[in-house]
Amino acid sequence: GTDVPAARGEFAVMPLVFTQGGADGQAGGPDDTTAFAVCVDFDDANLDFDPTDGDGDGIPDAVTFDVGPQHVVGAQVDLARADCELLLTVVDFVMPLATLDSGLAAEIRFQVADGVPDEIPVRCGDPTVLSFSDTLGKSVPGSCQDGSFRIGSNTLTSARSG
């Protein structure tokens, strides 16, 4: 992952970057990913996540998505779950299914606690939840890279198909 700068007692934003898999010249496959699900695991003793949904859209205001308008996004919060406090999903239900663009897919806003260590990991949580699917509706391989906030600097979390 990439380090994301942060400061004790301040707000910091962790980006989730999606990267399409390598082109194979055929319909479907990791280069035609249209949906993903990923768990985000963080230490709530060091990072405060506000689950408030002030606008009533079903997504905490601390999460913003940057995907095409044809994609449906979701964010489920379970702060009591040790390996998946935040589940992020991006899907497309309308044929033809649209591929996701490589780049920023979401941002998660945290408040960094006072007295935290110099590095605060933000991990890919429960690996059984991590999934990707293509424009044919088939599962495709993918991976997730952990990130971290670095006090005085910051880390990038990323998801990649292929």
Coordinates of N, CA, C and O in Angstrom, one line a residue:
G1 N 0.8 -1.2 0.0 CA 0.0 0.0 0.0 C 0.9 1.2 0.0 O 2.1 1.2 0.1
T2 N 0.2 2.4 -0.1 CA 0.9 3.7 -0.1 C 0.6 4.4 1.2 O -0.5 4.3 1.7
D3 N 1.6 5.1 1.7 CA 1.3 5.8 3.0 C 0.5 7.0 2.7 O 0.7 7.8 1.8
V4 N -0.5 7.2 3.6 CA -1.4 8.4 3.6 C -1.1 9.3 4.8 O -1.1 8.8 5.9
P5 N -0.7 10.5 4.6 CA -0.4 11.4 5.7 C -1.6 11.6 6.6 O -2.7 11.7 6.2
A6 N -1.3 11.7 7.9 CA -2.3 12.0 8.9 C -1.7 12.7 10.1 O -0.5 12.7 10.2
A7 N -2.6 13.3 10.9 CA -2.1 14.0 12.1 C -3.0 13.6 13.3 O -4.2 13.4 13.1
R8 N -2.4 13.4 14.4 CA -3.2 13.0 15.6 C -4.3 14.1 15.9 O -4.0 15.2 15.8
G9 N -5.5 13.6 16.2 CA -6.6 14.4 16.5 C -7.3 15.1 15.3 O -8.2 15.9 15.5
E10 N -6.8 14.8 14.1 CA -7.4 15.4 12.9 C -8.1 14.4 12.1 O -8.0 13.2 12.3
F11 N -8.9 14.9 11.1 CA -9.6 14.0 10.1 C -8.6 13.6 9.0 O -7.7 14.4 8.7
A12 N -8.7 12.4 8.6 CA -7.8 11.9 7.5 C -8.7 11.0 6.6 O -9.6 10.3 7.0
V13 N -8.4 11.0 5.3 CA -9.2 10.3 4.3 C -8.3 9.1 3.7 O -7.2 9.4 3.2
M14 N -8.9 7.9 3.7 CA -8.2 6.8 3.1 C -8.9 6.5 1.8 O -10.1 6.2 1.7
P15 N -8.1 6.6 0.7 CA -8.7 6.3 -0.6 C -8.7 4.8 -0.9 O -7.9 4.0 -0.4
L16 N -9.7 4.3 -1.6 CA -9.8 3.0 -2.1 C -9.7 3.1 -3.6 O -10.6 3.7 -4.3
V17 N -8.6 2.6 -4.2 CA -8.3 2.7 -5.6 C -8.5 1.3 -6.2 O -8.0 0.3 -5.8
F18 N -9.3 1.3 -7.3 CA -9.6 0.1 -8.1 C -8.8 0.1 -9.3 O -8.7 1.2 -10.0
T19 N -8.2 -1.0 -9.7 CA -7.4 -1.2 -10.9 C -8.0 -2.4 -11.7 O -8.0 -3.5 -11.2
Q20 N -8.4 -2.1 -13.0 CA -8.8 -3.2 -13.8 C -7.7 -4.2 -14.1 O -6.5 -3.7 -14.1
G21 N -8.0 -5.5 -14.2 CA -7.0 -6.5 -14.6 C -6.5 -6.3 -16.0 O -7.0 -5.5 -16.8
G22 N -5.5 -7.0 -16.4 CA -4.9 -6.9 -17.7 C -5.8 -7.3 -18.8 O -6.6 -8.2 -18.7
A23 N -5.7 -6.6 -19.9 CA -6.6 -6.9 -21.1 C -6.3 -8.3 -21.7 O -5.2 -8.6 -21.9
D24 N -7.4 -9.0 -22.0 CA -7.2 -10.3 -22.6 C -7.9 -10.4 -24.0 O -7.8 -11.4 -24.6
G25 N -8.5 -9.3 -24.4 CA -9.1 -9.3 -25.7 C -10.4 -10.0 -25.9 O -10.9 -10.2 -27.0
Q26 N -10.9 -10.5 -24.8 CA -12.2 -11.3 -24.8 C -13.2 -10.6 -23.9 O -12.9 -9.9 -23.0
A27 N -14.5 -10.9 -24.2 CA -15.6 -10.4 -23.4 C -15.4 -11.0 -22.0 O -15.1 -12.2 -21.9
G28 N -15.7 -10.3 -21.0 CA -15.6 -10.8 -19.6 C -14.2 -10.8 -19.2 O -13.3 -10.4 -19.8
G29 N -14.0 -11.4 -18.0 CA -12.7 -11.5 -17.4 C -12.3 -10.4 -16.6 O -13.0 -9.4 -16.4
P30 N -11.1 -10.4 -16.0 CA -10.6 -9.4 -15.0 C -10.5 -8.0 -15.6 O -10.5 -7.0 -14.9
D31 N -10.4 -7.9 -17.0 CA -10.3 -6.6 -17.6 C -11.7 -6.0 -17.8 O -11.8 -4.8 -18.3
D32 N -12.7 -6.7 -17.5 CA -14.1 -6.2 -17.7 C -14.9 -6.3 -16.4 O -16.0 -6.7 -16.3
T33 N -14.2 -6.0 -15.3 CA -14.8 -6.0 -13.9 C -15.9 -5.0 -13.8 O -15.6 -3.8 -14.2
T34 N -17.0 -5.4 -13.3 CA -18.1 -4.5 -13.2 C -18.6 -4.3 -11.7 O -19.4 -3.4 -11.4
A35 N -18.1 -5.2 -10.9 CA -18.6 -5.2 -9.5 C -17.5 -5.7 -8.5 O -16.7 -6.5 -8.9
F36 N -17.5 -5.2 -7.3 CA -16.6 -5.8 -6.3 C -17.2 -5.6 -4.9 O -18.1 -4.7 -4.7
A37 N -16.8 -6.4 -4.0 CA -17.1 -6.3 -2.5 C -15.8 -6.4 -1.8 O -15.0 -7.3 -2.1
V38 N -15.5 -5.5 -0.8 CA -14.3 -5.6 0.0 C -14.6 -5.2 1.4 O -15.4 -4.3 1.7
C39 N -14.0 -5.9 2.4 CA -14.1 -5.5 3.8 C -13.0 -4.6 4.1 O -11.9 -4.9 3.7
V40 N -13.3 -3.6 5.0 CA -12.2 -2.8 5.5 C -12.2 -3.0 7.0 O -13.2 -2.9 7.7
D41 N -11.0 -3.3 7.4 CA -10.7 -3.6 8.8 C -9.8 -2.5 9.4 O -8.8 -2.2 8.8
F42 N -10.3 -1.9 10.5 CA -9.5 -0.9 11.1 C -9.6 -0.9 12.6 O -10.5 -1.5 13.2
D43 N -8.6 -0.4 13.3 CA -8.6 -0.4 14.8 C -9.4 0.8 15.3 O -8.9 1.9 15.2
D44 N -10.5 0.6 15.8 CA -11.4 1.7 16.3 C -10.9 2.3 17.5 O -11.4 3.4 18.0
A45 N -9.8 1.8 18.1 CA -9.2 2.5 19.3 C -8.3 3.7 18.7 O -8.1 4.6 19.4
N46 N -7.8 3.5 17.5 CA -7.0 4.6 16.9 C -7.7 5.4 15.8 O -7.2 6.5 15.6
L47 N -8.7 4.8 15.2 CA -9.4 5.5 14.2 C -10.9 5.5 14.5 O -11.5 4.5 14.7
D48 N -11.5 6.7 14.5 CA -12.9 6.8 14.8 C -13.7 7.0 13.4 O -13.3 7.9 12.6
F49 N -14.6 6.1 13.2 CA -15.4 6.1 12.0 C -16.8 6.5 12.4 O -17.4 5.9 13.2
D50 N -17.4 7.6 11.8 CA -18.7 8.0 12.1 C -19.7 7.4 11.2 O -19.7 7.7 10.0
P51 N -20.6 6.5 11.7 CA -21.5 5.8 10.8 C -22.8 6.6 10.5 O -23.7 6.1 9.8
T52 N -22.8 7.9 10.9 CA -24.0 8.7 10.6 C -24.4 8.8 9.2 O -23.5 9.0 8.3
D53 N -25.6 8.6 8.8 CA -26.1 8.8 7.5 C -27.1 9.9 7.5 O -28.3 9.8 7.5
G54 N -26.6 11.1 7.5 CA -27.4 12.3 7.6 C -28.3 12.6 6.4 O -29.3 13.2 6.6
D55 N -27.9 12.2 5.2 CA -28.8 12.4 4.1 C -29.7 11.3 3.8 O -30.5 11.4 2.8
G56 N -29.7 10.2 4.6 CA -30.6 9.1 4.4 C -30.5 8.3 3.2 O -31.4 7.6 2.8
D57 N -29.3 8.3 2.5 CA -29.1 7.5 1.3 C -28.7 6.1 1.6 O -28.4 5.3 0.6
G58 N -28.6 5.7 2.8 CA -28.1 4.3 3.2 C -26.6 4.1 3.3 O -26.2 3.0 3.5
I59 N -25.9 5.2 3.1 CA -24.4 5.1 3.1 C -23.9 6.1 4.1 O -24.4 7.3 4.1
P60 N -23.1 5.7 5.0 CA -22.5 6.7 6.0 C -21.9 7.9 5.3 O -21.3 7.7 4.3
D61 N -22.1 9.1 5.9 CA -21.6 10.3 5.2 C -20.0 10.3 5.2 O -19.4 11.0 4.4
A62 N -19.4 9.4 6.0 CA -17.9 9.3 6.0 C -17.4 8.5 4.8 O -16.2 8.4 4.7
V63 N -18.3 8.0 4.0 CA -17.9 7.2 2.8 C -18.4 7.9 1.6 O -19.6 8.2 1.5
T64 N -17.5 8.1 0.6 CA -18.0 8.7 -0.7 C -17.5 7.7 -1.7 O -16.3 7.2 -1.7
F65 N -18.3 7.5 -2.7 CA -17.9 6.7 -3.9 C -17.7 7.6 -5.1 O -18.3 8.6 -5.3
D66 N -16.8 7.1 -6.0 CA -16.5 7.8 -7.2 C -16.5 6.7 -8.3 O -15.5 6.3 -8.8
V67 N -17.7 6.3 -8.7 CA -17.9 5.3 -9.7 C -19.0 5.8 -10.7 O -19.7 6.8 -10.3
G68 N -19.2 5.2 -11.8 CA -20.2 5.6 -12.8 C -21.6 5.6 -12.2 O -21.9 4.8 -11.3
P69 N -22.5 6.4 -12.8 CA -23.9 6.5 -12.3 C -24.7 5.2 -12.5 O -25.7 5.0 -11.8
Q70 N -24.3 4.3 -13.3 CA -25.0 3.1 -13.5 C -24.7 2.1 -12.4 O -25.4 1.1 -12.3
H71 N -23.7 2.3 -11.6 CA -23.3 1.4 -10.5 C -24.1 1.8 -9.3 O -24.3 2.9 -9.0
V72 N -24.5 0.7 -8.6 CA -25.1 0.9 -7.3 C -24.1 0.6 -6.2 O -23.4 -0.4 -6.3
V73 N -24.0 1.5 -5.2 CA -23.0 1.4 -4.2 C -23.6 1.1 -2.8 O -24.8 1.4 -2.6
G74 N -22.8 0.5 -2.0 CA -23.3 0.2 -0.6 C -22.2 0.2 0.4 O -21.0 0.0 0.0
A75 N -22.5 0.5 1.6 CA -21.6 0.5 2.7 C -22.3 0.1 3.9 O -23.2 0.8 4.4
Q76 N -21.9 -1.0 4.5 CA -22.5 -1.6 5.7 C -21.5 -1.5 6.8 O -20.3 -1.8 6.6
V77 N -21.9 -1.0 8.0 CA -21.0 -0.8 9.1 C -21.4 -1.7 10.2 O -22.6 -1.9 10.6
D78 N -20.4 -2.4 10.7 CA -20.5 -3.3 11.9 C -19.3 -3.1 12.8 O -18.3 -3.8 12.6
L79 N -19.3 -2.1 13.6 CA -18.1 -1.7 14.4 C -17.7 -2.8 15.4 O -16.6 -2.8 15.9
A80 N -18.7 -3.7 15.7 CA -18.4 -4.8 16.6 C -17.6 -6.0 16.0 O -17.1 -6.8 16.6
R81 N -17.6 -6.0 14.6 CA -17.0 -7.1 13.9 C -15.5 -6.8 13.8 O -15.1 -5.8 13.2
A82 N -14.7 -7.7 14.3 CA -13.3 -7.5 14.3 C -12.6 -7.5 13.0 O -11.5 -6.8 12.8
D83 N -13.1 -8.2 12.0 CA -12.4 -8.4 10.7 C -13.1 -7.7 9.5 O -12.6 -7.8 8.4
C84 N -14.1 -6.9 9.8 CA -14.9 -6.3 8.7 C -15.8 -5.2 9.3 O -17.0 -5.4 9.2
E85 N -15.2 -4.2 9.8 CA -16.0 -3.1 10.3 C -16.8 -2.4 9.3 O -17.9 -1.8 9.5
L86 N -16.3 -2.4 8.0 CA -17.0 -1.6 7.0 C -16.9 -2.5 5.7 O -15.8 -2.9 5.2
L87 N -18.1 -2.8 5.1 CA -18.2 -3.6 3.9 C -18.6 -2.6 2.8 O -19.7 -2.0 2.9
L88 N -17.8 -2.5 1.8 CA -18.1 -1.7 0.6 C -18.4 -2.5 -0.6 O -17.7 -3.5 -0.9
T89 N -19.5 -2.2 -1.3 CA -19.9 -2.9 -2.5 C -20.2 -1.9 -3.6 O -20.7 -0.8 -3.4
V90 N -19.8 -2.4 -4.8 CA -20.1 -1.6 -6.0 C -20.6 -2.7 -7.0 O -20.0 -3.7 -7.3
V91 N -21.9 -2.5 -7.6 CA -22.4 -3.4 -8.5 C -23.2 -2.7 -9.6 O -23.5 -1.5 -9.5
D92 N -23.5 -3.4 -10.7 CA -24.3 -2.9 -11.7 C -25.3 -4.0 -12.0 O -25.0 -5.2 -12.2
F93 N -26.6 -3.7 -12.0 CA -27.7 -4.6 -12.2 C -28.3 -4.6 -13.6 O -29.2 -5.4 -13.9
V94 N -28.0 -3.5 -14.4 CA -28.7 -3.3 -15.6 C -27.9 -3.7 -16.8 O -26.7 -3.2 -16.9
M95 N -28.4 -4.6 -17.7 CA -27.6 -5.0 -18.8 C -27.7 -3.9 -19.9 O -28.7 -3.2 -20.0
P96 N -26.6 -3.7 -20.7 CA -25.4 -4.4 -20.5 C -24.6 -3.8 -19.3 O -24.7 -2.6 -19.0
L97 N -23.9 -4.7 -18.6 CA -23.2 -4.3 -17.4 C -22.0 -3.4 -17.8 O -21.3 -3.7 -18.7
A98 N -21.8 -2.3 -17.0 CA -20.8 -1.4 -17.3 C -19.5 -1.8 -16.5 O -19.6 -2.1 -15.4
T99 N -18.4 -1.6 -17.2 CA -17.1 -1.9 -16.5 C -16.8 -0.7 -15.6 O -17.2 0.4 -15.8
L100 N -16.0 -1.0 -14.6 CA -15.5 0.0 -13.7 C -14.3 0.6 -14.3 O -13.5 0.0 -14.9
D101 N -14.1 1.9 -14.1 CA -12.9 2.6 -14.5 C -11.8 2.4 -13.5 O -12.1 2.4 -12.2
S102 N -10.6 2.2 -13.9 CA -9.5 2.2 -12.9 C -9.3 3.6 -12.3 O -9.5 4.6 -13.0
G103 N -9.0 3.6 -11.1 CA -8.8 4.9 -10.4 C -9.6 4.9 -9.0 O -10.0 3.9 -8.5
L104 N -9.7 6.1 -8.5 CA -10.4 6.2 -7.2 C -11.8 5.7 -7.2 O -12.6 6.0 -8.1
A105 N -12.1 4.7 -6.4 CA -13.4 4.1 -6.3 C -14.2 4.6 -5.1 O -15.4 4.8 -5.1
A106 N -13.5 4.9 -4.0 CA -14.2 5.4 -2.8 C -13.2 6.1 -1.9 O -12.0 5.9 -2.0
E107 N -13.7 6.8 -0.9 CA -12.9 7.4 0.1 C -13.6 7.2 1.4 O -14.8 7.3 1.5
I108 N -12.8 7.0 2.5 CA -13.3 6.7 3.8 C -12.7 7.7 4.7 O -11.5 7.8 4.8
R109 N -13.5 8.5 5.4 CA -13.0 9.5 6.3 C -13.0 9.0 7.8 O -14.0 8.5 8.3
F110 N -11.9 9.2 8.4 CA -11.7 8.8 9.8 C -11.2 10.0 10.6 O -10.6 10.9 10.0
Q111 N -11.5 9.9 11.9 CA -10.8 10.9 12.8 C -9.7 10.1 13.5 O -10.0 9.0 14.1
V112 N -8.5 10.6 13.4 CA -7.4 10.0 14.0 C -7.3 10.3 15.5 O -7.5 11.5 15.9
A113 N -7.2 9.4 16.4 CA -7.2 9.6 17.8 C -5.9 10.3 18.2 O -4.9 10.2 17.5
D114 N -6.0 10.9 19.4 CA -4.7 11.5 20.0 C -3.9 10.3 20.6 O -4.5 9.3 21.0
G115 N -2.7 10.4 20.6 CA -1.8 9.4 21.3 C -1.7 8.1 20.5 O -1.4 7.0 21.1
V116 N -1.9 8.1 19.2 CA -1.8 6.9 18.4 C -0.4 6.7 18.0 O 0.5 7.6 18.0
P117 N -0.1 5.4 17.6 CA 1.3 5.1 17.1 C 1.6 5.9 15.7 O 0.6 6.4 15.1
D118 N 2.8 5.9 15.3 CA 3.2 6.6 14.1 C 2.6 6.0 12.8 O 2.5 6.6 11.8
E119 N 2.2 4.7 12.9 CA 1.6 4.1 11.7 C 0.3 3.4 12.2 O 0.3 2.6 13.2
I120 N -0.8 3.6 11.5 CA -2.1 3.0 11.8 C -2.6 2.2 10.6 O -3.0 2.8 9.6
P121 N -2.6 0.9 10.7 CA -3.0 0.1 9.5 C -4.5 0.2 9.2 O -5.3 0.3 10.2
V122 N -4.8 0.2 8.0 CA -6.2 0.0 7.5 C -6.1 -1.2 6.6 O -5.5 -1.2 5.5
R123 N -6.7 -2.3 7.0 CA -6.5 -3.6 6.3 C -7.7 -4.1 5.5 O -8.8 -3.7 5.7
C124 N -7.4 -4.9 4.5 CA -8.4 -5.7 3.8 C -8.9 -6.7 4.8 O -8.1 -7.5 5.3
G125 N -10.1 -6.7 5.1 CA -10.7 -7.6 6.1 C -11.0 -9.0 5.6 O -10.3 -9.5 4.8
D126 N -12.0 -9.6 6.2 CA -12.4 -11.0 5.9 C -12.2 -11.3 4.4 O -12.9 -10.9 3.5
P127 N -11.2 -12.2 4.1 CA -10.9 -12.5 2.7 C -12.0 -13.3 2.0 O -12.1 -13.4 0.8
T128 N -12.9 -13.9 2.8 CA -14.0 -14.7 2.2 C -15.1 -13.7 1.6 O -15.9 -14.2 0.8
V129 N -15.0 -12.5 1.9 CA -16.0 -11.5 1.4 C -15.4 -10.9 0.1 O -16.2 -10.5 -0.8
L130 N -14.1 -10.7 0.0 CA -13.5 -10.1 -1.2 C -14.0 -10.8 -2.5 O -13.7 -12.0 -2.6
S131 N -14.6 -10.1 -3.4 CA -15.0 -10.7 -4.6 C -15.1 -9.7 -5.7 O -15.3 -8.5 -5.5
F132 N -15.0 -10.2 -6.9 CA -15.1 -9.3 -8.1 C -15.9 -10.1 -9.2 O -15.8 -11.3 -9.2
S133 N -16.7 -9.4 -10.0 CA -17.4 -10.1 -11.1 C -17.3 -9.3 -12.3 O -17.1 -8.0 -12.3
D134 N -17.4 -9.9 -13.5 CA -17.2 -9.3 -14.8 C -18.6 -9.0 -15.4 O -19.6 -9.2 -14.9
T135 N -18.5 -8.4 -16.6 CA -19.7 -8.0 -17.4 C -20.5 -9.2 -17.8 O -21.7 -9.0 -18.3
L136 N -20.0 -10.4 -17.7 CA -20.8 -11.6 -18.0 C -21.4 -12.2 -16.7 O -22.1 -13.3 -16.8
G137 N -21.2 -11.5 -15.6 CA -21.8 -12.0 -14.3 C -21.0 -13.1 -13.7 O -21.4 -13.7 -12.7
K138 N -19.8 -13.3 -14.2 CA -18.9 -14.4 -13.6 C -17.9 -13.8 -12.6 O -17.4 -12.7 -12.8
S139 N -17.6 -14.7 -11.7 CA -16.6 -14.3 -10.7 C -15.2 -14.2 -11.4 O -14.9 -15.1 -12.3
V140 N -14.4 -13.2 -11.1 CA -13.1 -13.1 -11.6 C -12.1 -12.9 -10.4 O -12.5 -12.5 -9.4
P141 N -10.8 -13.3 -10.6 CA -9.9 -13.2 -9.5 C -9.6 -11.8 -9.2 O -9.7 -10.9 -10.1
G142 N -9.2 -11.5 -8.0 CA -8.8 -10.2 -7.6 C -8.0 -10.2 -6.3 O -7.9 -11.2 -5.7
S143 N -7.5 -9.0 -5.9 CA -6.8 -8.9 -4.7 C -7.1 -7.6 -4.0 O -7.6 -6.7 -4.7
C144 N -6.6 -7.5 -2.8 CA -6.8 -6.2 -2.1 C -5.4 -6.0 -1.3 O -4.9 -6.9 -0.8
Q145 N -5.0 -4.7 -1.3 CA -3.8 -4.4 -0.6 C -4.1 -3.5 0.6 O -4.9 -2.6 0.5
D146 N -3.5 -3.9 1.7 CA -3.6 -3.1 2.9 C -3.1 -1.7 2.7 O -2.2 -1.5 1.9
G147 N -3.5 -0.8 3.5 CA -3.0 0.6 3.6 C -2.7 1.0 5.0 O -2.9 0.2 5.9
S148 N -2.2 2.2 5.2 CA -2.1 2.7 6.5 C -2.0 4.2 6.5 O -1.6 4.8 5.5
F149 N -2.4 4.8 7.7 CA -2.1 6.2 7.9 C -0.8 6.3 8.6 O -0.4 5.5 9.5
R150 N 0.0 7.2 8.1 CA 1.3 7.5 8.7 C 1.3 8.9 9.3 O 1.0 9.8 8.6
I151 N 1.5 8.9 10.6 CA 1.4 10.2 11.3 C 2.6 11.0 10.7 O 3.8 10.6 10.8
G152 N 2.2 12.1 10.2 CA 3.2 13.0 9.5 C 3.2 12.7 8.0 O 3.7 13.5 7.2
S153 N 2.6 11.6 7.5 CA 2.4 11.3 6.1 C 1.2 10.4 5.9 O 0.4 10.4 6.8
N154 N 0.7 9.4 4.8 CA -0.6 8.6 4.7 C -0.5 7.4 3.8 O 0.3 7.4 2.9
T155 N -1.4 6.2 3.9 CA -1.3 5.0 3.0 C -2.6 4.7 2.2 O -3.7 5.0 2.6
L156 N -2.4 4.2 1.0 CA -3.4 3.9 0.1 C -3.9 2.5 0.1 O -3.1 1.6 0.1
T157 N -5.2 2.3 0.2 CA -5.7 0.9 0.2 C -6.2 0.8 -1.3 O -6.7 1.7 -1.9
S158 N -6.0 -0.4 -1.8 CA -6.4 -0.6 -3.2 C -7.0 -2.0 -3.4 O -6.7 -2.9 -2.7
A159 N -7.9 -2.1 -4.4 CA -8.4 -3.4 -4.9 C -8.1 -3.5 -6.3 O -8.2 -2.6 -7.1
R160 N -7.8 -4.7 -6.7 CA -7.4 -5.0 -8.1 C -8.0 -6.3 -8.6 O -7.9 -7.3 -7.9
S161 N -8.6 -6.2 -9.8 CA -9.0 -7.5 -10.4 C -7.9 -8.1 -11.2 O -7.1 -7.3 -11.8
G162 N -7.9 -9.4 -11.4 CA -6.9 -10.0 -12.2 C -5.8 -10.6 -11.5 O -5.5 -10.5 -10.4

